[in-house]
Amino acid sequence: QVQLVESGGGSVQAGGSLRLSCAASGDTMGRICMAWFRQAPGKEREGVAAHDIFGNTAIADSVMGRFTISRDNAKATLYLAMNSLKPEDSAMYYCAAVPRRATAYGAWYCPQLREPDYNIWGQGTQVTVSS
């Protein structure tokens, strides 16, 4: 079972930047789909960005143009570069993963950026943006 450990969270002023990291244990990095989610107090967990096994990425509209997701399989690490941070970006950020899936024809694919589709979660790292 893959384990995920996030780091890089902290407190910044609006307009600042942070880079989150998610270290994955094991040697299955190339076969797992990965994503970042976040949850603010009193709100549901929402998808922020996803990175599939082919190098394709998906970014939520709320962070488009400000956040960038990337992964380094050799280092078994997923990243989230966050720029132009806003107070509404304040939340607990979670790294998530799920093994790649196969279609009936044997093609690999990754799920969309939906919480129920991911079954491996990190403990989270807090991001606080002050105005």
mmCIF file of N, CA and C in Angstrom:
data_model
loop_
_atom_site.group_PDB
_atom_site.id
_atom_site.type_symbol
_atom_site.label_atom_id
_atom_site.label_comp_id
_atom_site.label_asym_id
_atom_site.label_seq_id
_atom_site.Cartn_x
_atom_site.Cartn_y
_atom_site.Cartn_z
ATOM 1 N N GLN A 1 0.837 -1.188 0.000
ATOM 2 C CA GLN A 1 0.000 0.000 0.000
ATOM 3 C C GLN A 1 0.876 1.243 0.000
ATOM 4 N N VAL A 2 0.604 2.124 -0.941
ATOM 5 C CA VAL A 2 1.343 3.380 -1.017
ATOM 6 C C VAL A 2 0.968 4.273 0.149
ATOM 7 N N GLN A 3 1.941 4.947 0.719
ATOM 8 C CA GLN A 3 1.682 5.932 1.764
ATOM 9 C C GLN A 3 2.139 7.295 1.261
ATOM 10 N N LEU A 4 1.390 8.335 1.650
ATOM 11 C CA LEU A 4 1.650 9.690 1.177
ATOM 12 C C LEU A 4 1.945 10.609 2.354
ATOM 13 N N VAL A 5 2.954 11.445 2.214
ATOM 14 C CA VAL A 5 3.309 12.403 3.262
ATOM 15 C C VAL A 5 3.489 13.779 2.631
ATOM 16 N N GLU A 6 2.629 14.714 3.036
ATOM 17 C CA GLU A 6 2.692 16.069 2.504
ATOM 18 C C GLU A 6 3.623 16.949 3.336
ATOM 19 N N SER A 7 4.135 17.978 2.701
ATOM 20 C CA SER A 7 4.937 18.987 3.396
ATOM 21 C C SER A 7 4.888 20.274 2.590
ATOM 22 N N GLY A 8 5.352 21.365 3.199
ATOM 23 C CA GLY A 8 5.441 22.629 2.483
ATOM 24 C C GLY A 8 4.385 23.654 2.821
ATOM 25 N N GLY A 9 3.412 23.265 3.629
ATOM 26 C CA GLY A 9 2.389 24.224 4.003
ATOM 27 C C GLY A 9 2.946 25.305 4.919
ATOM 28 N N GLY A 10 2.147 26.333 5.175
ATOM 29 C CA GLY A 10 2.589 27.411 6.049
ATOM 30 C C GLY A 10 1.663 28.598 5.960
ATOM 31 N N SER A 11 2.127 29.696 6.521
ATOM 32 C CA SER A 11 1.353 30.934 6.533
ATOM 33 C C SER A 11 2.043 31.966 5.653
ATOM 34 N N VAL A 12 1.279 32.565 4.760
ATOM 35 C CA VAL A 12 1.816 33.595 3.864
ATOM 36 C C VAL A 12 0.802 34.718 3.730
ATOM 37 N N GLN A 13 1.267 35.846 3.247
ATOM 38 C CA GLN A 13 0.359 36.951 2.975
ATOM 39 C C GLN A 13 -0.211 36.805 1.576
ATOM 40 N N ALA A 14 -1.337 37.437 1.364
ATOM 41 C CA ALA A 14 -1.968 37.403 0.047
ATOM 42 C C ALA A 14 -0.975 37.863 -1.010
ATOM 43 N N GLY A 15 -0.972 37.154 -2.118
ATOM 44 C CA GLY A 15 -0.036 37.454 -3.187
ATOM 45 C C GLY A 15 1.229 36.629 -3.125
ATOM 46 N N GLY A 16 1.433 35.941 -2.022
ATOM 47 C CA GLY A 16 2.627 35.139 -1.845
ATOM 48 C C GLY A 16 2.548 33.792 -2.524
ATOM 49 N N SER A 17 3.601 32.996 -2.316
ATOM 50 C CA SER A 17 3.702 31.695 -2.971
ATOM 51 C C SER A 17 4.122 30.616 -1.974
ATOM 52 N N LEU A 18 3.715 29.404 -2.269
ATOM 53 C CA LEU A 18 4.140 28.225 -1.528
ATOM 54 C C LEU A 18 4.260 27.080 -2.517
ATOM 55 N N ARG A 19 5.091 26.096 -2.178
ATOM 56 C CA ARG A 19 5.146 24.864 -2.953
ATOM 57 C C ARG A 19 4.958 23.689 -2.015
ATOM 58 N N LEU A 20 3.902 22.947 -2.273
ATOM 59 C CA LEU A 20 3.628 21.748 -1.499
ATOM 60 C C LEU A 20 4.289 20.546 -2.153
ATOM 61 N N SER A 21 4.722 19.612 -1.319
ATOM 62 C CA SER A 21 5.300 18.366 -1.803
ATOM 63 C C SER A 21 4.553 17.194 -1.196
ATOM 64 N N CYS A 22 4.494 16.113 -1.929
ATOM 65 C CA CYS A 22 3.853 14.892 -1.449
ATOM 66 C C CYS A 22 4.780 13.737 -1.801
ATOM 67 N N ALA A 23 5.398 13.162 -0.784
ATOM 68 C CA ALA A 23 6.294 12.032 -0.987
ATOM 69 C C ALA A 23 5.517 10.738 -0.902
ATOM 70 N N ALA A 24 5.682 9.895 -1.915
ATOM 71 C CA ALA A 24 4.987 8.611 -1.964
ATOM 72 C C ALA A 24 5.960 7.482 -1.673
ATOM 73 N N SER A 25 5.562 6.596 -0.793
ATOM 74 C CA SER A 25 6.415 5.455 -0.484
ATOM 75 C C SER A 25 6.230 4.369 -1.523
ATOM 76 N N GLY A 26 7.120 3.410 -1.541
ATOM 77 C CA GLY A 26 6.989 2.301 -2.471
ATOM 78 C C GLY A 26 7.534 2.629 -3.837
ATOM 79 N N ASP A 27 7.479 1.661 -4.737
ATOM 80 C CA ASP A 27 8.056 1.841 -6.062
ATOM 81 C C ASP A 27 6.993 1.793 -7.154
ATOM 82 N N THR A 28 5.783 2.231 -6.795
ATOM 83 C CA THR A 28 4.681 2.170 -7.749
ATOM 84 C C THR A 28 4.301 3.523 -8.308
ATOM 85 N N MET A 29 5.182 4.507 -8.151
ATOM 86 C CA MET A 29 4.840 5.881 -8.544
ATOM 87 C C MET A 29 4.349 5.963 -9.976
ATOM 88 N N GLY A 30 4.950 5.204 -10.864
ATOM 89 C CA GLY A 30 4.574 5.285 -12.261
ATOM 90 C C GLY A 30 3.232 4.656 -12.577
ATOM 91 N N ARG A 31 2.638 3.981 -11.602
ATOM 92 C CA ARG A 31 1.372 3.291 -11.855
ATOM 93 C C ARG A 31 0.216 3.860 -11.058
ATOM 94 N N ILE A 32 0.436 5.009 -10.419
ATOM 95 C CA ILE A 32 -0.635 5.593 -9.633
ATOM 96 C C ILE A 32 -1.001 6.985 -10.137
ATOM 97 N N CYS A 33 -2.282 7.270 -10.069
ATOM 98 C CA CYS A 33 -2.825 8.570 -10.414
ATOM 99 C C CYS A 33 -2.784 9.416 -9.141
ATOM 100 N N MET A 34 -2.445 10.697 -9.258
ATOM 101 C CA MET A 34 -2.286 11.515 -8.068
ATOM 102 C C MET A 34 -2.983 12.856 -8.210
ATOM 103 N N ALA A 35 -3.321 13.436 -7.068
ATOM 104 C CA ALA A 35 -4.061 14.697 -7.087
ATOM 105 C C ALA A 35 -3.897 15.438 -5.772
ATOM 106 N N TRP A 36 -4.270 16.685 -5.815
ATOM 107 C CA TRP A 36 -4.338 17.516 -4.611
ATOM 108 C C TRP A 36 -5.795 17.918 -4.383
ATOM 109 N N PHE A 37 -6.209 17.824 -3.140
ATOM 110 C CA PHE A 37 -7.523 18.294 -2.712
ATOM 111 C C PHE A 37 -7.315 19.276 -1.572
ATOM 112 N N ARG A 38 -8.345 20.037 -1.259
ATOM 113 C CA ARG A 38 -8.253 20.930 -0.111
ATOM 114 C C ARG A 38 -9.603 21.012 0.584
ATOM 115 N N GLN A 39 -9.546 21.323 1.860
ATOM 116 C CA GLN A 39 -10.773 21.453 2.638
ATOM 117 C C GLN A 39 -10.621 22.593 3.632
ATOM 118 N N ALA A 40 -11.493 23.582 3.484
ATOM 119 C CA ALA A 40 -11.529 24.707 4.405
ATOM 120 C C ALA A 40 -12.543 24.400 5.510
ATOM 121 N N PRO A 41 -12.404 25.023 6.669
ATOM 122 C CA PRO A 41 -13.350 24.764 7.771
ATOM 123 C C PRO A 41 -14.794 25.013 7.342
ATOM 124 N N GLY A 42 -15.652 24.054 7.624
ATOM 125 C CA GLY A 42 -17.059 24.198 7.296
ATOM 126 C C GLY A 42 -17.421 23.964 5.846
ATOM 127 N N LYS A 43 -16.433 23.580 5.042
ATOM 128 C CA LYS A 43 -16.687 23.355 3.623
ATOM 129 C C LYS A 43 -16.338 21.925 3.238
ATOM 130 N N GLU A 44 -16.884 21.493 2.123
ATOM 131 C CA GLU A 44 -16.573 20.160 1.623
ATOM 132 C C GLU A 44 -15.173 20.144 0.999
ATOM 133 N N ARG A 45 -14.602 18.954 0.972
ATOM 134 C CA ARG A 45 -13.301 18.800 0.325
ATOM 135 C C ARG A 45 -13.480 18.971 -1.174
ATOM 136 N N GLU A 46 -12.592 19.718 -1.791
ATOM 137 C CA GLU A 46 -12.701 19.967 -3.221
ATOM 138 C C GLU A 46 -11.398 19.629 -3.939
ATOM 139 N N GLY A 47 -11.523 19.221 -5.164
ATOM 140 C CA GLY A 47 -10.355 18.913 -5.962
ATOM 141 C C GLY A 47 -9.659 20.177 -6.421
ATOM 142 N N VAL A 48 -8.345 20.172 -6.376
ATOM 143 C CA VAL A 48 -7.553 21.325 -6.785
ATOM 144 C C VAL A 48 -6.834 21.040 -8.102
ATOM 145 N N ALA A 49 -6.143 19.904 -8.163
ATOM 146 C CA ALA A 49 -5.384 19.583 -9.372
ATOM 147 C C ALA A 49 -5.083 18.090 -9.396
ATOM 148 N N ALA A 50 -4.984 17.559 -10.594
ATOM 149 C CA ALA A 50 -4.690 16.135 -10.767
ATOM 150 C C ALA A 50 -3.591 15.950 -11.801
ATOM 151 N N HIS A 51 -2.855 14.859 -11.655
ATOM 152 C CA HIS A 51 -1.770 14.548 -12.588
ATOM 153 C C HIS A 51 -1.844 13.063 -12.892
ATOM 154 N N ASP A 52 -2.085 12.703 -14.134
ATOM 155 C CA ASP A 52 -2.230 11.281 -14.429
ATOM 156 C C ASP A 52 -0.874 10.650 -14.750
ATOM 157 N N ILE A 53 -0.918 9.394 -15.142
ATOM 158 C CA ILE A 53 0.319 8.653 -15.366
ATOM 159 C C ILE A 53 0.951 8.961 -16.726
ATOM 160 N N PHE A 54 0.241 9.712 -17.578
ATOM 161 C CA PHE A 54 0.746 10.039 -18.909
ATOM 162 C C PHE A 54 1.303 11.455 -18.996
ATOM 163 N N GLY A 55 1.242 12.197 -17.898
ATOM 164 C CA GLY A 55 1.727 13.571 -17.909
ATOM 165 C C GLY A 55 0.641 14.604 -18.104
ATOM 166 N N ASN A 56 -0.600 14.160 -18.227
ATOM 167 C CA ASN A 56 -1.708 15.101 -18.368
ATOM 168 C C ASN A 56 -2.114 15.646 -17.004
ATOM 169 N N THR A 57 -2.530 16.914 -16.994
ATOM 170 C CA THR A 57 -2.933 17.536 -15.739
ATOM 171 C C THR A 57 -4.317 18.155 -15.865
ATOM 172 N N ALA A 58 -4.953 18.312 -14.732
ATOM 173 C CA ALA A 58 -6.243 18.986 -14.656
ATOM 174 C C ALA A 58 -6.182 19.961 -13.495
ATOM 175 N N ILE A 59 -6.686 21.161 -13.712
ATOM 176 C CA ILE A 59 -6.638 22.208 -12.688
ATOM 177 C C ILE A 59 -8.044 22.747 -12.476
ATOM 178 N N ALA A 60 -8.419 22.935 -11.211
ATOM 179 C CA ALA A 60 -9.729 23.497 -10.908
ATOM 180 C C ALA A 60 -9.802 24.943 -11.389
ATOM 181 N N ASP A 61 -10.973 25.352 -11.806
ATOM 182 C CA ASP A 61 -11.154 26.711 -12.309
ATOM 183 C C ASP A 61 -10.747 27.763 -11.281
ATOM 184 N N SER A 62 -10.986 27.475 -10.018
ATOM 185 C CA SER A 62 -10.719 28.454 -8.955
ATOM 186 C C SER A 62 -9.235 28.769 -8.794
ATOM 187 N N VAL A 63 -8.368 27.896 -9.283
ATOM 188 C CA VAL A 63 -6.925 28.113 -9.130
ATOM 189 C C VAL A 63 -6.199 28.147 -10.470
ATOM 190 N N MET A 64 -6.954 28.084 -11.549
ATOM 191 C CA MET A 64 -6.364 28.090 -12.889
ATOM 192 C C MET A 64 -5.513 29.336 -13.078
ATOM 193 N N GLY A 65 -4.315 29.138 -13.606
ATOM 194 C CA GLY A 65 -3.425 30.263 -13.852
ATOM 195 C C GLY A 65 -2.579 30.657 -12.655
ATOM 196 N N ARG A 66 -2.887 30.094 -11.484
ATOM 197 C CA ARG A 66 -2.120 30.424 -10.275
ATOM 198 C C ARG A 66 -1.401 29.197 -9.701
ATOM 199 N N PHE A 67 -2.011 28.036 -9.836
ATOM 200 C CA PHE A 67 -1.441 26.803 -9.294
ATOM 201 C C PHE A 67 -0.953 25.909 -10.435
ATOM 202 N N THR A 68 0.140 25.201 -10.177
ATOM 203 C CA THR A 68 0.692 24.258 -11.142
ATOM 204 C C THR A 68 1.004 22.947 -10.444
ATOM 205 N N ILE A 69 0.535 21.857 -11.023
ATOM 206 C CA ILE A 69 0.820 20.539 -10.474
ATOM 207 C C ILE A 69 1.887 19.873 -11.321
ATOM 208 N N SER A 70 2.786 19.159 -10.642
ATOM 209 C CA SER A 70 3.827 18.419 -11.361
ATOM 210 C C SER A 70 4.213 17.210 -10.537
ATOM 211 N N ARG A 71 4.899 16.272 -11.167
ATOM 212 C CA ARG A 71 5.350 15.098 -10.434
ATOM 213 C C ARG A 71 6.714 14.669 -10.950
ATOM 214 N N ASP A 72 7.491 14.107 -10.071
ATOM 215 C CA ASP A 72 8.804 13.568 -10.407
ATOM 216 C C ASP A 72 8.795 12.116 -9.972
ATOM 217 N N ASN A 73 8.572 11.225 -10.915
ATOM 218 C CA ASN A 73 8.463 9.811 -10.571
ATOM 219 C C ASN A 73 9.772 9.260 -10.018
ATOM 220 N N ALA A 74 10.897 9.773 -10.486
ATOM 221 C CA ALA A 74 12.190 9.296 -9.992
ATOM 222 C C ALA A 74 12.355 9.605 -8.504
ATOM 223 N N LYS A 75 11.781 10.731 -8.086
ATOM 224 C CA LYS A 75 11.842 11.106 -6.677
ATOM 225 C C LYS A 75 10.585 10.697 -5.923
ATOM 226 N N ALA A 76 9.665 10.072 -6.635
ATOM 227 C CA ALA A 76 8.403 9.635 -6.024
ATOM 228 C C ALA A 76 7.712 10.788 -5.298
ATOM 229 N N THR A 77 7.640 11.930 -5.956
ATOM 230 C CA THR A 77 7.090 13.115 -5.324
ATOM 231 C C THR A 77 6.142 13.862 -6.251
ATOM 232 N N LEU A 78 5.039 14.298 -5.689
ATOM 233 C CA LEU A 78 4.071 15.148 -6.371
ATOM 234 C C LEU A 78 4.203 16.550 -5.798
ATOM 235 N N TYR A 79 4.082 17.561 -6.662
ATOM 236 C CA TYR A 79 4.227 18.941 -6.217
ATOM 237 C C TYR A 79 2.987 19.763 -6.571
ATOM 238 N N LEU A 80 2.798 20.831 -5.799
ATOM 239 C CA LEU A 80 1.777 21.821 -6.132
ATOM 240 C C LEU A 80 2.399 23.186 -5.889
ATOM 241 N N ALA A 81 2.701 23.895 -6.970
ATOM 242 C CA ALA A 81 3.240 25.249 -6.875
ATOM 243 C C ALA A 81 2.070 26.220 -6.841
ATOM 244 N N MET A 82 2.011 27.015 -5.802
ATOM 245 C CA MET A 82 0.887 27.928 -5.620
ATOM 246 C C MET A 82 1.398 29.365 -5.624
ATOM 247 N N ASN A 83 0.941 30.142 -6.574
ATOM 248 C CA ASN A 83 1.328 31.541 -6.699
ATOM 249 C C ASN A 83 0.097 32.434 -6.560
ATOM 250 N N SER A 84 0.358 33.704 -6.316
ATOM 251 C CA SER A 84 -0.726 34.696 -6.187
ATOM 252 C C SER A 84 -1.802 34.199 -5.229
ATOM 253 N N LEU A 85 -1.370 33.736 -4.099
ATOM 254 C CA LEU A 85 -2.306 33.143 -3.136
ATOM 255 C C LEU A 85 -3.294 34.177 -2.616
ATOM 256 N N LYS A 86 -4.511 33.697 -2.376
ATOM 257 C CA LYS A 86 -5.594 34.533 -1.872
ATOM 258 C C LYS A 86 -6.064 33.981 -0.529
ATOM 259 N N PRO A 87 -6.683 34.811 0.283
ATOM 260 C CA PRO A 87 -7.200 34.304 1.566
ATOM 261 C C PRO A 87 -8.135 33.114 1.392
ATOM 262 N N GLU A 88 -8.890 33.098 0.311
ATOM 263 C CA GLU A 88 -9.819 31.977 0.084
ATOM 264 C C GLU A 88 -9.110 30.679 -0.283
ATOM 265 N N ASP A 89 -7.799 30.725 -0.474
ATOM 266 C CA ASP A 89 -7.027 29.505 -0.697
ATOM 267 C C ASP A 89 -6.661 28.824 0.623
ATOM 268 N N SER A 90 -6.926 29.484 1.729
ATOM 269 C CA SER A 90 -6.610 28.914 3.034
ATOM 270 C C SER A 90 -7.406 27.626 3.245
ATOM 271 N N ALA A 91 -6.704 26.568 3.583
ATOM 272 C CA ALA A 91 -7.354 25.264 3.756
ATOM 273 C C ALA A 91 -6.305 24.240 4.164
ATOM 274 N N MET A 92 -6.783 23.060 4.525
ATOM 275 C CA MET A 92 -5.907 21.912 4.677
ATOM 276 C C MET A 92 -5.795 21.282 3.290
ATOM 277 N N TYR A 93 -4.573 21.100 2.855
ATOM 278 C CA TYR A 93 -4.334 20.522 1.535
ATOM 279 C C TYR A 93 -3.919 19.063 1.686
ATOM 280 N N TYR A 94 -4.584 18.222 0.919
ATOM 281 C CA TYR A 94 -4.352 16.783 0.985
ATOM 282 C C TYR A 94 -3.832 16.255 -0.346
ATOM 283 N N CYS A 95 -2.867 15.398 -0.258
ATOM 284 C CA CYS A 95 -2.400 14.644 -1.405
ATOM 285 C C CYS A 95 -3.199 13.348 -1.464
ATOM 286 N N ALA A 96 -3.585 12.948 -2.654
ATOM 287 C CA ALA A 96 -4.376 11.730 -2.814
ATOM 288 C C ALA A 96 -3.875 10.924 -3.998
ATOM 289 N N ALA A 97 -4.125 9.627 -3.951
ATOM 290 C CA ALA A 97 -3.676 8.758 -5.030
ATOM 291 C C ALA A 97 -4.632 7.588 -5.195
ATOM 292 N N VAL A 98 -4.566 6.988 -6.370
ATOM 293 C CA VAL A 98 -5.341 5.790 -6.655
ATOM 294 C C VAL A 98 -4.606 5.023 -7.750
ATOM 295 N N PRO A 99 -4.571 3.704 -7.666
ATOM 296 C CA PRO A 99 -3.919 2.942 -8.726
ATOM 297 C C PRO A 99 -4.586 3.198 -10.076
ATOM 298 N N ARG A 100 -3.818 3.182 -11.123
ATOM 299 C CA ARG A 100 -4.368 3.371 -12.467
ATOM 300 C C ARG A 100 -5.439 2.327 -12.732
ATOM 301 N N ARG A 101 -6.370 2.690 -13.577
ATOM 302 C CA ARG A 101 -7.461 1.799 -13.924
ATOM 303 C C ARG A 101 -7.322 1.333 -15.361
ATOM 304 N N ALA A 102 -8.013 0.258 -15.673
ATOM 305 C CA ALA A 102 -7.960 -0.286 -17.026
ATOM 306 C C ALA A 102 -9.358 -0.330 -17.620
ATOM 307 N N THR A 103 -9.466 0.031 -18.883
ATOM 308 C CA THR A 103 -10.735 -0.099 -19.584
ATOM 309 C C THR A 103 -10.943 -1.558 -19.963
ATOM 310 N N ALA A 104 -12.092 -1.846 -20.508
ATOM 311 C CA ALA A 104 -12.393 -3.211 -20.942
ATOM 312 C C ALA A 104 -11.458 -3.661 -22.067
ATOM 313 N N TYR A 105 -10.824 -2.700 -22.716
ATOM 314 C CA TYR A 105 -9.908 -3.010 -23.807
ATOM 315 C C TYR A 105 -8.446 -3.018 -23.356
ATOM 316 N N GLY A 106 -8.240 -2.863 -22.040
ATOM 317 C CA GLY A 106 -6.888 -2.961 -21.518
ATOM 318 C C GLY A 106 -6.097 -1.680 -21.531
ATOM 319 N N ALA A 107 -6.740 -0.554 -21.809
ATOM 320 C CA ALA A 107 -6.047 0.730 -21.807
ATOM 321 C C ALA A 107 -6.053 1.321 -20.406
ATOM 322 N N TRP A 108 -4.924 1.866 -19.999
ATOM 323 C CA TRP A 108 -4.843 2.491 -18.681
ATOM 324 C C TRP A 108 -5.433 3.891 -18.711
ATOM 325 N N TYR A 109 -6.026 4.290 -17.595
ATOM 326 C CA TYR A 109 -6.507 5.653 -17.471
ATOM 327 C C TYR A 109 -6.580 6.027 -15.999
ATOM 328 N N CYS A 110 -6.716 7.343 -15.768
ATOM 329 C CA CYS A 110 -6.876 7.852 -14.415
ATOM 330 C C CYS A 110 -8.256 8.483 -14.271
ATOM 331 N N PRO A 111 -8.819 8.456 -13.063
ATOM 332 C CA PRO A 111 -10.143 9.033 -12.864
ATOM 333 C C PRO A 111 -10.087 10.557 -12.887
ATOM 334 N N GLN A 112 -11.277 11.133 -12.947
ATOM 335 C CA GLN A 112 -11.394 12.581 -12.885
ATOM 336 C C GLN A 112 -11.078 13.077 -11.468
ATOM 337 N N LEU A 113 -11.068 14.389 -11.324
ATOM 338 C CA LEU A 113 -10.713 14.992 -10.046
ATOM 339 C C LEU A 113 -11.929 14.976 -9.115
ATOM 340 N N ARG A 114 -12.272 13.777 -8.645
ATOM 341 C CA ARG A 114 -13.393 13.621 -7.735
ATOM 342 C C ARG A 114 -12.934 12.857 -6.504
ATOM 343 N N GLU A 115 -13.294 13.341 -5.346
ATOM 344 C CA GLU A 115 -12.829 12.742 -4.104
ATOM 345 C C GLU A 115 -13.146 11.247 -4.008
ATOM 346 N N PRO A 116 -14.346 10.787 -4.353
ATOM 347 C CA PRO A 116 -14.660 9.355 -4.179
ATOM 348 C C PRO A 116 -13.780 8.429 -5.024
ATOM 349 N N ASP A 117 -13.126 8.963 -6.035
ATOM 350 C CA ASP A 117 -12.326 8.125 -6.922
ATOM 351 C C ASP A 117 -10.924 7.870 -6.399
ATOM 352 N N TYR A 118 -10.545 8.525 -5.316
ATOM 353 C CA TYR A 118 -9.200 8.373 -4.756
ATOM 354 C C TYR A 118 -9.295 7.648 -3.412
ATOM 355 N N ASN A 119 -8.445 6.648 -3.225
ATOM 356 C CA ASN A 119 -8.563 5.835 -2.016
ATOM 357 C C ASN A 119 -7.305 5.814 -1.143
ATOM 358 N N ILE A 120 -6.321 6.621 -1.487
ATOM 359 C CA ILE A 120 -5.119 6.736 -0.664
ATOM 360 C C ILE A 120 -4.923 8.214 -0.355
ATOM 361 N N TRP A 121 -4.793 8.528 0.936
ATOM 362 C CA TRP A 121 -4.745 9.933 1.344
ATOM 363 C C TRP A 121 -3.587 10.190 2.304
ATOM 364 N N GLY A 122 -3.011 11.380 2.187
ATOM 365 C CA GLY A 122 -2.025 11.822 3.159
ATOM 366 C C GLY A 122 -2.714 12.452 4.350
ATOM 367 N N GLN A 123 -1.910 12.899 5.299
ATOM 368 C CA GLN A 123 -2.469 13.460 6.523
ATOM 369 C C GLN A 123 -2.826 14.936 6.379
ATOM 370 N N GLY A 124 -2.345 15.573 5.325
ATOM 371 C CA GLY A 124 -2.681 16.970 5.065
ATOM 372 C C GLY A 124 -1.617 17.935 5.550
ATOM 373 N N THR A 125 -1.578 19.088 4.899
ATOM 374 C CA THR A 125 -0.681 20.168 5.317
ATOM 375 C C THR A 125 -1.468 21.476 5.242
ATOM 376 N N GLN A 126 -1.365 22.284 6.275
ATOM 377 C CA GLN A 126 -2.183 23.489 6.389
ATOM 378 C C GLN A 126 -1.575 24.647 5.615
ATOM 379 N N VAL A 127 -2.422 25.337 4.864
ATOM 380 C CA VAL A 127 -2.039 26.564 4.169
ATOM 381 C C VAL A 127 -2.936 27.682 4.670
ATOM 382 N N THR A 128 -2.332 28.752 5.148
ATOM 383 C CA THR A 128 -3.082 29.897 5.648
ATOM 384 C C THR A 128 -2.596 31.154 4.941
ATOM 385 N N VAL A 129 -3.527 31.850 4.315
ATOM 386 C CA VAL A 129 -3.200 33.063 3.566
ATOM 387 C C VAL A 129 -3.901 34.239 4.232
ATOM 388 N N SER A 130 -3.128 35.205 4.667
ATOM 389 C CA SER A 130 -3.696 36.366 5.345
ATOM 390 C C SER A 130 -3.789 37.544 4.380
ATOM 391 N N SER A 131 -4.785 38.370 4.619
ATOM 392 C CA SER A 131 -5.015 39.523 3.735
ATOM 393 C C SER A 131 -4.196 40.723 4.173
#
